[in-house]
C-alpha atoms as a PDB file:
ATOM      1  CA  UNK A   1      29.995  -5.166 -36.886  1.00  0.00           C
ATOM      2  CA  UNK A   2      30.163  -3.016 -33.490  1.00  0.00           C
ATOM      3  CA  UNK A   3      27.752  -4.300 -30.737  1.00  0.00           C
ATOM      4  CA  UNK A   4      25.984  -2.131 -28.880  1.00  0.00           C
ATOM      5  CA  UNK A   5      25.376  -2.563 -25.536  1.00  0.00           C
ATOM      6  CA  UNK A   6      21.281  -3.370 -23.728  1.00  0.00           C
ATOM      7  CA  UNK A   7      19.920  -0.126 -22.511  1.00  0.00           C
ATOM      8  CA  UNK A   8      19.188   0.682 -19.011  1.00  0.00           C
ATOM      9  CA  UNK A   9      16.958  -1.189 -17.177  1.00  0.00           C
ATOM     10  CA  UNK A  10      14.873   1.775 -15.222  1.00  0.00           C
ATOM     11  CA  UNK A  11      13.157   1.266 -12.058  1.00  0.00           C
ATOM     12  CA  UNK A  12      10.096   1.780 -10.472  1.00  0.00           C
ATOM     13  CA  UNK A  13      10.122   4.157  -7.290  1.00  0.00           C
ATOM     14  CA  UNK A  14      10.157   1.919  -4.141  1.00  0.00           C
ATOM     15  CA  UNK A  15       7.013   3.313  -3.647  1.00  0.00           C
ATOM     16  CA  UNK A  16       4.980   2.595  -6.679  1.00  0.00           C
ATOM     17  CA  UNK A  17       2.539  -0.012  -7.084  1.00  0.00           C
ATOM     18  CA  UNK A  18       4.767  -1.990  -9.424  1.00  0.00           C
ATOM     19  CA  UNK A  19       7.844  -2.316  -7.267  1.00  0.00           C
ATOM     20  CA  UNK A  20       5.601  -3.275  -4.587  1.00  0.00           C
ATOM     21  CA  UNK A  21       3.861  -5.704  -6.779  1.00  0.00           C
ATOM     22  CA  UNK A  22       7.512  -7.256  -7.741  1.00  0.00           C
ATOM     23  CA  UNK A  23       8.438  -7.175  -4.514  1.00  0.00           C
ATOM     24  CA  UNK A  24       5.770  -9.288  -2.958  1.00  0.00           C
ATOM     25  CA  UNK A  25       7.191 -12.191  -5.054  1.00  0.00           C
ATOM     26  CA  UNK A  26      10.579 -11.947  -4.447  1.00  0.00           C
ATOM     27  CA  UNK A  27      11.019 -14.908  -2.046  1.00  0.00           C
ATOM     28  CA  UNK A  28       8.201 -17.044  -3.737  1.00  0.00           C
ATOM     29  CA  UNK A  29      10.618 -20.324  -4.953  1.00  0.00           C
ATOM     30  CA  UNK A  30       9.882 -20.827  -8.778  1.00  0.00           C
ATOM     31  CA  UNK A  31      11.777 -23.145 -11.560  1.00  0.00           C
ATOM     32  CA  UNK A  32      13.366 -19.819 -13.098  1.00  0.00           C
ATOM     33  CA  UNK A  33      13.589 -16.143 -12.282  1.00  0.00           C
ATOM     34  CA  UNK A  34      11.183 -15.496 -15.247  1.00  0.00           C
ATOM     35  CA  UNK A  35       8.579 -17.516 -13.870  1.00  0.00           C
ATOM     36  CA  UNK A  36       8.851 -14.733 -10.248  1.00  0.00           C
ATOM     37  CA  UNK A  37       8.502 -11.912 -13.079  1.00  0.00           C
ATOM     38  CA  UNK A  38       5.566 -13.445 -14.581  1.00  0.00           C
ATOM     39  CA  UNK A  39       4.387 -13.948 -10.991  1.00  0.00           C
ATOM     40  CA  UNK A  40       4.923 -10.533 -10.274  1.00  0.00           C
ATOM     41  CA  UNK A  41       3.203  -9.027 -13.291  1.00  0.00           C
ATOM     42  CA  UNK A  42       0.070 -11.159 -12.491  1.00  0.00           C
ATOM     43  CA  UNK A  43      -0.078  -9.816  -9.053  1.00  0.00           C
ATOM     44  CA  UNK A  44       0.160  -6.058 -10.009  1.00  0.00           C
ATOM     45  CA  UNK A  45      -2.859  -6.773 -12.568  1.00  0.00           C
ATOM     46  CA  UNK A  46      -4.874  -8.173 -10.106  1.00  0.00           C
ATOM     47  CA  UNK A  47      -3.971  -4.821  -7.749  1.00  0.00           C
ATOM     48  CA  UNK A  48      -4.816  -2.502 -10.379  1.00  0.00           C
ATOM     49  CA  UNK A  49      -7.418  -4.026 -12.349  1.00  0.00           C
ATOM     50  CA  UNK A  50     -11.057  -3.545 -11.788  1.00  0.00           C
ATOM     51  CA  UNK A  51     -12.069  -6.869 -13.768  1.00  0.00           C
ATOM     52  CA  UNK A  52     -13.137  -8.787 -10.624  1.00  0.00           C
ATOM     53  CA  UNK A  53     -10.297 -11.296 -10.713  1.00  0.00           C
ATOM     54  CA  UNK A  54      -9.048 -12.980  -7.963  1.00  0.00           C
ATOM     55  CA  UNK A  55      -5.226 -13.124  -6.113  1.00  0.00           C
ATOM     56  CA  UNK A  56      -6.040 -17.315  -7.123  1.00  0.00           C
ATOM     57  CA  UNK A  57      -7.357 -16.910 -10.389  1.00  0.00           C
ATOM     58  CA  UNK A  58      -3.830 -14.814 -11.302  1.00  0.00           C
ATOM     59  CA  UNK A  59      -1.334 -16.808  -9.900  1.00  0.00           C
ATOM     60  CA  UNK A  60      -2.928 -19.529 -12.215  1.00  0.00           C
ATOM     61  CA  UNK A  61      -2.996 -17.692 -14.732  1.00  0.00           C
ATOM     62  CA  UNK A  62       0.863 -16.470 -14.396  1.00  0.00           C
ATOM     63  CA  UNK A  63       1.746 -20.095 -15.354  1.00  0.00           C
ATOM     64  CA  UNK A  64       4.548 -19.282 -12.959  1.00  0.00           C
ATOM     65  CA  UNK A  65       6.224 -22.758 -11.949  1.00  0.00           C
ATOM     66  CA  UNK A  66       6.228 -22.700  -8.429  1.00  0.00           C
ATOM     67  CA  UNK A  67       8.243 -24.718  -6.240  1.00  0.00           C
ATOM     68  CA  UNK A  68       5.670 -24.502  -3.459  1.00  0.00           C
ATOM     69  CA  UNK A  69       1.948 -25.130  -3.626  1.00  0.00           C
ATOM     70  CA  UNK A  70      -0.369 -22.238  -5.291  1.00  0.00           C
ATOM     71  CA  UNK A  71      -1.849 -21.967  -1.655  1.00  0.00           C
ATOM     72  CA  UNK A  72       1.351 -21.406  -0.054  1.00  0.00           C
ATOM     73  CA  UNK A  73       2.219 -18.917  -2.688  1.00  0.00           C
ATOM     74  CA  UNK A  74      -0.714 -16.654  -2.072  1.00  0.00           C
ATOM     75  CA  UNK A  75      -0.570 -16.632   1.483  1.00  0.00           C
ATOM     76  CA  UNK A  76       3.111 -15.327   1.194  1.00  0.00           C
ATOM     77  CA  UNK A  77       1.967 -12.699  -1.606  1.00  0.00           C
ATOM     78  CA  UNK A  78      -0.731 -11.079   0.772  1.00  0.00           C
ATOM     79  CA  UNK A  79       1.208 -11.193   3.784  1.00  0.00           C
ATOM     80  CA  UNK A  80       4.118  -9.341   2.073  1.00  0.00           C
ATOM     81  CA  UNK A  81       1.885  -7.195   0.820  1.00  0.00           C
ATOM     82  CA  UNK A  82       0.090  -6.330   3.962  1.00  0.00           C
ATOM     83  CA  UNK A  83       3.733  -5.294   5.237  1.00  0.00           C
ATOM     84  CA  UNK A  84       4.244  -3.148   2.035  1.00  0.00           C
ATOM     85  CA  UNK A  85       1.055  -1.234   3.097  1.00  0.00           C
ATOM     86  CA  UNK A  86      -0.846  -2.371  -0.036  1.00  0.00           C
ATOM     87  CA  UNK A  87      -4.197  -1.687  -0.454  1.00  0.00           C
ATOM     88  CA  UNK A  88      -6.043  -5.342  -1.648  1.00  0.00           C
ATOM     89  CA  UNK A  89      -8.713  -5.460  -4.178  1.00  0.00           C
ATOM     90  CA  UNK A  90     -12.316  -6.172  -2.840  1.00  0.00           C
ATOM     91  CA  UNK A  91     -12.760  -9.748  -4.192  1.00  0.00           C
END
């Protein structure tokens, strides 16, 4: 039985909305890398998303186990995004 190998992984442009979204969590601490991707995915709903949701309400949400406090977390997701040139939803 051959094995095949995983397919590519392809990336975002450094300029989309979903790198930048990724990117804001990079240096969050979490128990696992999957927890930052869940993280991540949480934070790019929230930026594209018209459902009135809150940067709080998502990192909740995530169920992301942070090693940091959910505060903390959010104040180094909008920073990093305010250096990424991110526009933040009105809520």
């Amino acid at each position: 039985m051959a094995t095949k190998p995983p397919p590519e992984v392809k990336q975002y442009p450094e300029d989309s909305i979903e790198a930048k979204a990724y990117k804001s969590v990079e240096e969050i601490p979490t128990r696992e890398p999957n927890d930052r991707n869940r993280l991540g995915f949480h934070v790019w709903r929230w930026l594209t998303e018209k459902n009135n949701t809150t940067l709080d309400e998502q990192i909740k949400v995530s169920g992301a186990r942070l090693l940091i406090s959910e505060e903390e977390a959010k104040q180094q997701i909008l920073t990093k995004l305010k250096e990424l040139n991110v526009t933040l939803p009105q809520s």
